Short mmCIF file of C-alpha atoms in Angstrom, two decimals:
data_model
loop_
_atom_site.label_atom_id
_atom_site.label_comp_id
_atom_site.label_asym_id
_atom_site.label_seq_id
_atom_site.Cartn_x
_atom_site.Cartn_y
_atom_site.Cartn_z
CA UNK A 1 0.41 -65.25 -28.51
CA UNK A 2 0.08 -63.20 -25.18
CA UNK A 3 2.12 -59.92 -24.20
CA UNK A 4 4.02 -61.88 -21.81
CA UNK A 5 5.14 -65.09 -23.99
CA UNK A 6 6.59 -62.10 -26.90
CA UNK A 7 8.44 -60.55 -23.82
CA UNK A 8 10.03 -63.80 -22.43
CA UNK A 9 10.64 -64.79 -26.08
CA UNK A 10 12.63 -61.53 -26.65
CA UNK A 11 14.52 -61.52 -23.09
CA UNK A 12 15.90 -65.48 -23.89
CA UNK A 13 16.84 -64.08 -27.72
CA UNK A 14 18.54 -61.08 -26.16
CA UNK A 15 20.54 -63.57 -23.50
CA UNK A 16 21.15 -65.97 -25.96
CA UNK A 17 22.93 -63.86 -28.37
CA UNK A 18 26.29 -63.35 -26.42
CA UNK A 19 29.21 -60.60 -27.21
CA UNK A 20 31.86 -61.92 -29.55
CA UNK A 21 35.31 -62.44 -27.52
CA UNK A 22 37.49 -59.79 -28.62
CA UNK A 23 40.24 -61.37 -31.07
CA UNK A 24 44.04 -61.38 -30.26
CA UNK A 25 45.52 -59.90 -32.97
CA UNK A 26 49.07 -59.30 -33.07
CA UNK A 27 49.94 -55.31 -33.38
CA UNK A 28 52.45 -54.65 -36.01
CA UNK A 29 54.96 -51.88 -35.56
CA UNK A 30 54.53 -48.87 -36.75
CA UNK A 31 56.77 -48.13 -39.49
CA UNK A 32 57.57 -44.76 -39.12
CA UNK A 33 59.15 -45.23 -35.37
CA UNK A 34 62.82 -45.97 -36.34
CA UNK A 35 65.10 -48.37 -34.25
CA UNK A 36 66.43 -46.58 -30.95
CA UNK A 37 70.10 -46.96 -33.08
CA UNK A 38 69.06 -44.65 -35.23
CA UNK A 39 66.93 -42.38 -33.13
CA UNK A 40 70.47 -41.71 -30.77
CA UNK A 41 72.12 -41.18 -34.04
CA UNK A 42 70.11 -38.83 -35.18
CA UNK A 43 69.64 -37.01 -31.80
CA UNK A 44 73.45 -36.89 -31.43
CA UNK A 45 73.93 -35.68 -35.01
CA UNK A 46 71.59 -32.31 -34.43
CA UNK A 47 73.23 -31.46 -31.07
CA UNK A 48 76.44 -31.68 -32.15
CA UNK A 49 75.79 -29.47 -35.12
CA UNK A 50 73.98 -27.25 -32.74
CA UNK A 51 77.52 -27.19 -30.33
CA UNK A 52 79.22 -26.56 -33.22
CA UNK A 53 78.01 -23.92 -34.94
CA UNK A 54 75.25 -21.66 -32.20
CA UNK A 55 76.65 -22.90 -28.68
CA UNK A 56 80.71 -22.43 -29.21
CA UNK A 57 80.75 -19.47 -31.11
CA UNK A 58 78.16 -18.01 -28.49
CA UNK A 59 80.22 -18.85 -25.79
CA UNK A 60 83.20 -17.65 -27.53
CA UNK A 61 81.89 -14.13 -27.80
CA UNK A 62 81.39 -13.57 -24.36
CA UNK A 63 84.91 -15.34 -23.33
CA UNK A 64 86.50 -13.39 -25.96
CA UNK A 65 84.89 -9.72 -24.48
CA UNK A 66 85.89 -10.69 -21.05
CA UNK A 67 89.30 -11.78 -21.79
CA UNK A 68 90.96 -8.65 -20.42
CA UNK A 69 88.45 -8.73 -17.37
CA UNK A 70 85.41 -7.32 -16.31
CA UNK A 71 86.69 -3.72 -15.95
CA UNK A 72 87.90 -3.43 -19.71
CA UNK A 73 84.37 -4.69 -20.51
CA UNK A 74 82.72 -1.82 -19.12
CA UNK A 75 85.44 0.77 -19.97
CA UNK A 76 85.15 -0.48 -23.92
CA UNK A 77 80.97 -0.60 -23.40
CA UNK A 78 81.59 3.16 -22.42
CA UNK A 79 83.53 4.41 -24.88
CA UNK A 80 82.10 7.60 -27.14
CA UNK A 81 81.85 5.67 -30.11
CA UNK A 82 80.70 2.93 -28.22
CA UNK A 83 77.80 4.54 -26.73
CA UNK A 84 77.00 6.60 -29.97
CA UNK A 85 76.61 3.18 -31.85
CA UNK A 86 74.57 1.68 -29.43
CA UNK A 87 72.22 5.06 -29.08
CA UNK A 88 71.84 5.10 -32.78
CA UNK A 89 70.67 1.33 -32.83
CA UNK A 90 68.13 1.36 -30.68
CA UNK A 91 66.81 4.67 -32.33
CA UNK A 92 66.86 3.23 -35.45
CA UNK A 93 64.99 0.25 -34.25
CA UNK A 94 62.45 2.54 -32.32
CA UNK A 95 61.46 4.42 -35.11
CA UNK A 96 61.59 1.12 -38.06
CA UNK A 97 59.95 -1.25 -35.81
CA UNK A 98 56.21 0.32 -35.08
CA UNK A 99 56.24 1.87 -38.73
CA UNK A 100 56.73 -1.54 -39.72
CA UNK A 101 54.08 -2.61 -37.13
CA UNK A 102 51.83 -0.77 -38.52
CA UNK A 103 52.21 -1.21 -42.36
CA UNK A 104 52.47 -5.12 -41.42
CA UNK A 105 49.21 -5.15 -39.69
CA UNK A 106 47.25 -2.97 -42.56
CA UNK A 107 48.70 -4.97 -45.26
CA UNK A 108 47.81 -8.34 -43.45
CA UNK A 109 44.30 -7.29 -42.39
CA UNK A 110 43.62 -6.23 -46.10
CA UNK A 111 44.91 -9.37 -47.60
CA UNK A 112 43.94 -11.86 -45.20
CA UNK A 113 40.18 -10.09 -44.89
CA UNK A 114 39.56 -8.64 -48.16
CA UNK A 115 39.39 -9.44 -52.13
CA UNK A 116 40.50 -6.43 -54.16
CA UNK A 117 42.84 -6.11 -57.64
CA UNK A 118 45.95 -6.36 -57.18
CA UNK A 119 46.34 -8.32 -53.72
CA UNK A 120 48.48 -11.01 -55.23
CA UNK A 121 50.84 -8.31 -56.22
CA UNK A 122 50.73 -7.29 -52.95
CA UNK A 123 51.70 -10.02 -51.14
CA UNK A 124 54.43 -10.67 -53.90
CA UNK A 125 56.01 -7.29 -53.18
CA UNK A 126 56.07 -7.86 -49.04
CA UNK A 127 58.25 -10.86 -49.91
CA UNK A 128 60.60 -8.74 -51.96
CA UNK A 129 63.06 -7.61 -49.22
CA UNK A 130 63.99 -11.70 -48.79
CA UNK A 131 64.67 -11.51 -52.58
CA UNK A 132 67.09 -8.95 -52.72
CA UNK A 133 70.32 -8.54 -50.52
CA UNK A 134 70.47 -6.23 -48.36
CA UNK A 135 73.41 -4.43 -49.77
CA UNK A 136 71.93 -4.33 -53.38
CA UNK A 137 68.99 -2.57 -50.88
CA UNK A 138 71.20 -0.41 -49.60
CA UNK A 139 72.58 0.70 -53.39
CA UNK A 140 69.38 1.43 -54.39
CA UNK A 141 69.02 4.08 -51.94
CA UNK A 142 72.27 5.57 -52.74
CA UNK A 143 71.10 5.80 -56.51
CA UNK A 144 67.87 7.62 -55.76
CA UNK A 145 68.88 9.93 -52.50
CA UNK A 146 72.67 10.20 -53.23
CA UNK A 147 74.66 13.58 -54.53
CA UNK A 148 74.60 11.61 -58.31
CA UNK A 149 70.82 10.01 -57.80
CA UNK A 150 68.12 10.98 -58.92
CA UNK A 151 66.94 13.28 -56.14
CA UNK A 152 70.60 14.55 -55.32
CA UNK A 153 70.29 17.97 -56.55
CA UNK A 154 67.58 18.92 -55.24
CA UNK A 155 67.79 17.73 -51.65
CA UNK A 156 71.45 19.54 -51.46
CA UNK A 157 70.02 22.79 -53.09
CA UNK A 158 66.96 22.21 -50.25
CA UNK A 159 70.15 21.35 -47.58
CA UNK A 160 68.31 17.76 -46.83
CA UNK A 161 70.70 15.16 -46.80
CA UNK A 162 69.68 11.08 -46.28
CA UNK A 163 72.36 8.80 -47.84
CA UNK A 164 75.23 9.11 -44.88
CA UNK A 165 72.86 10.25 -42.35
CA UNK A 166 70.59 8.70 -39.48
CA UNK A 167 67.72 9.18 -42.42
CA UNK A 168 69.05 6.92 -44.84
CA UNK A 169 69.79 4.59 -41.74
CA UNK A 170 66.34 4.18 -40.93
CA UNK A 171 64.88 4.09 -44.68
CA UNK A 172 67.09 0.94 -45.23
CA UNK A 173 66.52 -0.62 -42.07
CA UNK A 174 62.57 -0.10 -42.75
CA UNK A 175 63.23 -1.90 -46.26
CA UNK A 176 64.96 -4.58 -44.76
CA UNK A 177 62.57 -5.58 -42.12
CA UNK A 178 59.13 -4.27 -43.05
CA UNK A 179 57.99 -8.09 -44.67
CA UNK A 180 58.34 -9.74 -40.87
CA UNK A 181 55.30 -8.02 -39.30
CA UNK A 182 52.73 -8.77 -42.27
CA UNK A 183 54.01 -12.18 -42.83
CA UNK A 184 53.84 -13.81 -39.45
CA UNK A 185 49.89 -12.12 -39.32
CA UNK A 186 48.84 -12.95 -43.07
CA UNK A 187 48.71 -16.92 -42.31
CA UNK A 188 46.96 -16.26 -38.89
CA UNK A 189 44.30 -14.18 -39.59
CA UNK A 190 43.66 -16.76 -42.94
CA UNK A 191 43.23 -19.42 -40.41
CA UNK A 192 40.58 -17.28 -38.17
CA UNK A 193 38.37 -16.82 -40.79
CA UNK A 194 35.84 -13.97 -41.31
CA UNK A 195 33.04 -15.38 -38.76
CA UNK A 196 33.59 -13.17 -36.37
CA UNK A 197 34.45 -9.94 -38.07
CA UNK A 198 30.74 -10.49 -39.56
CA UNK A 199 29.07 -11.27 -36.52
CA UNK A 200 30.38 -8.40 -34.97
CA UNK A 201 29.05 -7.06 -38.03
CA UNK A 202 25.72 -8.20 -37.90
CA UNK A 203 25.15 -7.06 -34.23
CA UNK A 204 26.22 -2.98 -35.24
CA UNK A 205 30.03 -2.58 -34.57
CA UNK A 206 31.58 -0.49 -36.51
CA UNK A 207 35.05 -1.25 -38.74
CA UNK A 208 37.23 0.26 -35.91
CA UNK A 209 35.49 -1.68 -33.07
CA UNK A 210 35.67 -4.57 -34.73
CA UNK A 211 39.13 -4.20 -35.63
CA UNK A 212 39.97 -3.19 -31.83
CA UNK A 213 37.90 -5.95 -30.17
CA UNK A 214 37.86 -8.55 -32.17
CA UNK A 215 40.38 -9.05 -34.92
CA UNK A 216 43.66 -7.15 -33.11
CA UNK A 217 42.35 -9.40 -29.47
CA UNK A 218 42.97 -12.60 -31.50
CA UNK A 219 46.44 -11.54 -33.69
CA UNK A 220 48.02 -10.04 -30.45
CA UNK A 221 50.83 -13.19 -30.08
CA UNK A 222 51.16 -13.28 -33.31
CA UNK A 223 51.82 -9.78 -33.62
CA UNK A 224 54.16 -9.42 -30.87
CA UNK A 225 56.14 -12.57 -32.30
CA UNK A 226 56.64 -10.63 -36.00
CA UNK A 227 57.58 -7.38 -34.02
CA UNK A 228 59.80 -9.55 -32.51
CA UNK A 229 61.87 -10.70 -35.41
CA UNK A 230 61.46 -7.10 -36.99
CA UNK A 231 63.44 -5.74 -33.66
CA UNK A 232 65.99 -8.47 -33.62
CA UNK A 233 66.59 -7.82 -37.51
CA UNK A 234 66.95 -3.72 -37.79
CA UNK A 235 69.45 -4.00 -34.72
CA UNK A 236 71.62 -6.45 -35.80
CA UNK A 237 71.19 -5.20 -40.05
CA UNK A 238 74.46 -4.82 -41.48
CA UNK A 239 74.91 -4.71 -45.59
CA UNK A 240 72.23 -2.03 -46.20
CA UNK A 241 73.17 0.30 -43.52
CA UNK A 242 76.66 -0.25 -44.58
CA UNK A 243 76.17 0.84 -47.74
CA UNK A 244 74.14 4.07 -46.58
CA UNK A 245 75.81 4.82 -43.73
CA UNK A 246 79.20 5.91 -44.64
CA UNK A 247 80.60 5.07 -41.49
CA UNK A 248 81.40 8.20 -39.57
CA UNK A 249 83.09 7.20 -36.44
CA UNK A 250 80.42 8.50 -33.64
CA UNK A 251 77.87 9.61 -36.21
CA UNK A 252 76.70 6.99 -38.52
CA UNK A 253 77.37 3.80 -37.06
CA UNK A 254 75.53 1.33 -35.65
CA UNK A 255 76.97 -2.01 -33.42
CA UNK A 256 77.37 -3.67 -36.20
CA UNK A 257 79.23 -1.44 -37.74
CA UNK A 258 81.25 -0.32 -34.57
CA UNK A 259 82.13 -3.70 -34.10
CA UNK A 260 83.85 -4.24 -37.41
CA UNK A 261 85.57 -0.98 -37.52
CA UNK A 262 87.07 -2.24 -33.51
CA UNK A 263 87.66 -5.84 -35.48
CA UNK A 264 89.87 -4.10 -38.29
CA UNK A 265 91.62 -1.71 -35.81
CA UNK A 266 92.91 -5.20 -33.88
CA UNK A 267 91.00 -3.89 -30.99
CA UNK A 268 89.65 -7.61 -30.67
CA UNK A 269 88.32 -7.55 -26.81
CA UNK A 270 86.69 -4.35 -27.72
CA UNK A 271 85.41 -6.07 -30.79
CA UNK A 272 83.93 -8.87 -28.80
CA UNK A 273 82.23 -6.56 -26.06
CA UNK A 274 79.80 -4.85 -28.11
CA UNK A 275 79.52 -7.72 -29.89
CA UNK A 276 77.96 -9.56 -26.32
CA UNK A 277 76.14 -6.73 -26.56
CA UNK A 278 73.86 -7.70 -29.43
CA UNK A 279 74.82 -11.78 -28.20
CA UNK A 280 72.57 -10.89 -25.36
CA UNK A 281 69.75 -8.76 -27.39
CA UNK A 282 69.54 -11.84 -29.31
CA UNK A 283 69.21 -14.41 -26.41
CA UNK A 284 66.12 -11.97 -25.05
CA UNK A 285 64.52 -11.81 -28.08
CA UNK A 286 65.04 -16.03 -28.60
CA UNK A 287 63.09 -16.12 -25.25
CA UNK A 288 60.66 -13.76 -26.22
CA UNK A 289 60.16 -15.40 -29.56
CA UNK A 290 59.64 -18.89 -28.02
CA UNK A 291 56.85 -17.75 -25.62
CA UNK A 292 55.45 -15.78 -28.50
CA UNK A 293 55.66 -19.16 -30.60
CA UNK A 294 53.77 -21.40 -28.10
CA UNK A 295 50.50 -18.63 -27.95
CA UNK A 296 50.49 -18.41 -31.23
CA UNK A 297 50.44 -21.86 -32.14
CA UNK A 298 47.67 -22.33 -29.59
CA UNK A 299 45.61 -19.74 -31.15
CA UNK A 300 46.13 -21.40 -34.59
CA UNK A 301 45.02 -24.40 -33.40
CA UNK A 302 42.04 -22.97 -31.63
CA UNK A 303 40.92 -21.32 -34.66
CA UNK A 304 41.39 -24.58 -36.52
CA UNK A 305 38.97 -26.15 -34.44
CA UNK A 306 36.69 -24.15 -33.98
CA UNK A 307 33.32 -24.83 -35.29
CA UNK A 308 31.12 -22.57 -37.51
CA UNK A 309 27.85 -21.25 -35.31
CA UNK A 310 24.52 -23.23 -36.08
CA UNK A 311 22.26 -21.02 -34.18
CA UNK A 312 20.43 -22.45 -30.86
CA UNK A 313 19.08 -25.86 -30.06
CA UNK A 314 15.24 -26.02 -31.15
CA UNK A 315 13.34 -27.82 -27.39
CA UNK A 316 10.86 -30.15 -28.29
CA UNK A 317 7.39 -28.63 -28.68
CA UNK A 318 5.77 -30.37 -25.56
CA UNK A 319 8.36 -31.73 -23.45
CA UNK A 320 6.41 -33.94 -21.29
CA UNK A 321 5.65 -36.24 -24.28
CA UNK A 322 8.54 -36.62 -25.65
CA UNK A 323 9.30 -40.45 -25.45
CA UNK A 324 12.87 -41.59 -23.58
CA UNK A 325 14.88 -41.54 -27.27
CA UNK A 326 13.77 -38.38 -28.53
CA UNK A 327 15.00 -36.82 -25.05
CA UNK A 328 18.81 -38.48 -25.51
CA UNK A 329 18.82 -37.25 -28.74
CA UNK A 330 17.71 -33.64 -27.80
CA UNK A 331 20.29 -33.71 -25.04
CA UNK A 332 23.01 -35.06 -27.23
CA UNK A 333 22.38 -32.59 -29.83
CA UNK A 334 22.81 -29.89 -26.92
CA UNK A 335 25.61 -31.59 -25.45
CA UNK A 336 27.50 -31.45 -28.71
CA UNK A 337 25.95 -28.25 -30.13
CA UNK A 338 28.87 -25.21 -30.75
CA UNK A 339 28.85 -22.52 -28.62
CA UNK A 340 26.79 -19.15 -29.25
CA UNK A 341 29.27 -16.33 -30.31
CA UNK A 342 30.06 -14.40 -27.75
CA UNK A 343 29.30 -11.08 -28.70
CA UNK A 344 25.86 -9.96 -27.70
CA UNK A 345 23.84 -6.85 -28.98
CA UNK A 346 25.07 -3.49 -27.42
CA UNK A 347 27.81 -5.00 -26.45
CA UNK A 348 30.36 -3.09 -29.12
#
């Protein structure tokens, strides 16, 4: 049989052999989408809960400190006591917040990054703050730095004094929000991996660069989201600092406290103004939290996906005689190959 006759022979197989029609199958539903009924139900449900319990009481603050007008508002806003609560917050938060930004980020980098005895302990002992309540906190400190505790006497004959004081303040505010930090970072840099700590590695950076370029770089959203929650949470913290604080009107108490003592004076409008106060403080930090929430998810999914290096695409030794199928698979190989890792040598 000639060249020719096996080539027409294949070319009336290959037109012979026709495509299969594709079947009409009937699609069943899927049965996890419920009937619209119930879907509107549901949906109607969770908003109404949500009008009920966030949106009316929210709006009820704000109608409630600007019942008397705008010009009470301001004159209760800038009262002594007033101003003296609201100073003492936001230095409470400003010293609580970056100490607990930088335990949470230690603590995360040596759990999520390293094996050592005694890191389960550790990470059961971060989680101890949501365990307790905060005024059982709050006692605690009272027992240890208080005129009967166990370091009484000797910080009153040294003239140091914590419990009633802006230092006991900020000690249980730190206790109270130090596990927010380290436990939005733990799962994130568990996701991430170690790849690119050891590249960076590999190629000659030291522990500090490749702690400032590469692993804080890739935890910066989710850092900012658990500093975040640690701000909103040591401003608006009220059992442990009441317990510490002693309230002294002007001195020792915060907005939370301030508004409670103007709540049990009657003072209600008063009451309700400092209390928009921290109403708006938590609406800016609900923003910032959601914007925080979307990068971080995207950089949780990024790290999900990405894929582990394989090193560089081998060429084919002579490329000219490579036949037509070795060359689709060379360039779908390349086409689908991972990226190199960015970092280069001399680049740290």
């Amino acid at each position: 049989m000639s060249r020719d006759s096996v080539k027409n022979a294949g070319t009336a197989a290959t037109v012979a052999v026709a495509p299969r029609a594709p079947l009409n199958v009937a699609r069943r539903p899927d049965p996890v989408t419920e009937p619209p009924v119930v879907r509107w139900i549901l949906t109607a449900v969770a908003l109404l809960f949500l009008a009920l319990f966030l949106v009316v009481p929210l709006a009820a603050v704000f109608y409630q400190a600007l019942n008397k007008g705008l010009g009470f508002y301001l004159e209760s806003l800038a009262d002594p006591d007033a101003l003296s609560a609201i100073k003492l917050t936001v230095i409470t938060a400003a010293i609580a917040v970056p100490l607990n930004l930088v335990f949470g980020l230690v603590a995360s980098w040596c759990i999520a990054k390293f094996e050592f005895r005694g890191k389960a302990l550790l990470t059961t002992l971060i989680d101890l703050p949501f365990s307790v309540s905060p005024v059982i906190s709050g006692l605690i400190y009272v027992l240890m730095f208080g005129a009967q505790g166990w370091f009484g006497p000797w910080l009153q004959d040294h003239n140091v004094q914590i419990i009633f004081a802006v230092p006991g303040i900020v000690m249980a505010t730190i206790f109270v929000t130090f596990p927010f930090v380290a436990r939005e970072l733990i799962p994130l840099m568990q996701a991430q991996g170690n790849d690119e700590e050891e590249a960076a590695h590999v190629l000659g950076a030291s522990g500090w660069q490749i702690f400032r370029r590469v692993t804080l770089p890739n935890v910066k959203w989710g850092l900012l989201y658990g500093v975040i929650l640690c701000n909103a949470r040591a401003m608006g913290e009220f059992g442990a600092v009441s317990v510490v604080s002693g309230h002294i009107r002007g001195q020792t108490d915060t907005m939370p406290l301030h508004v409670e003592i103007l709540y049990n004076e009657y003072n209600f409008s008063a009451a309700f103004a400092v209390a928009s106060v921290l109403a708006l403080l938590a609406l800016v930090t609900l923003g910032l939290k959601l914007l925080a929430e979307r990068h971080m998810s995207a950089e949780l999914s990024a790290a999900r996906d990405v894929p582990a290096y394989a090193g560089p695409v081998t060429p084919a030794a002579n490329p000219t005689s490579a036949t037509p199928a070795t060359s689709a698979s060379h360039t779908t190989q390349a086409t689908h190959a991972p990226q190199q890792h960015p970092l280069k040598q001399g680049e740290l």
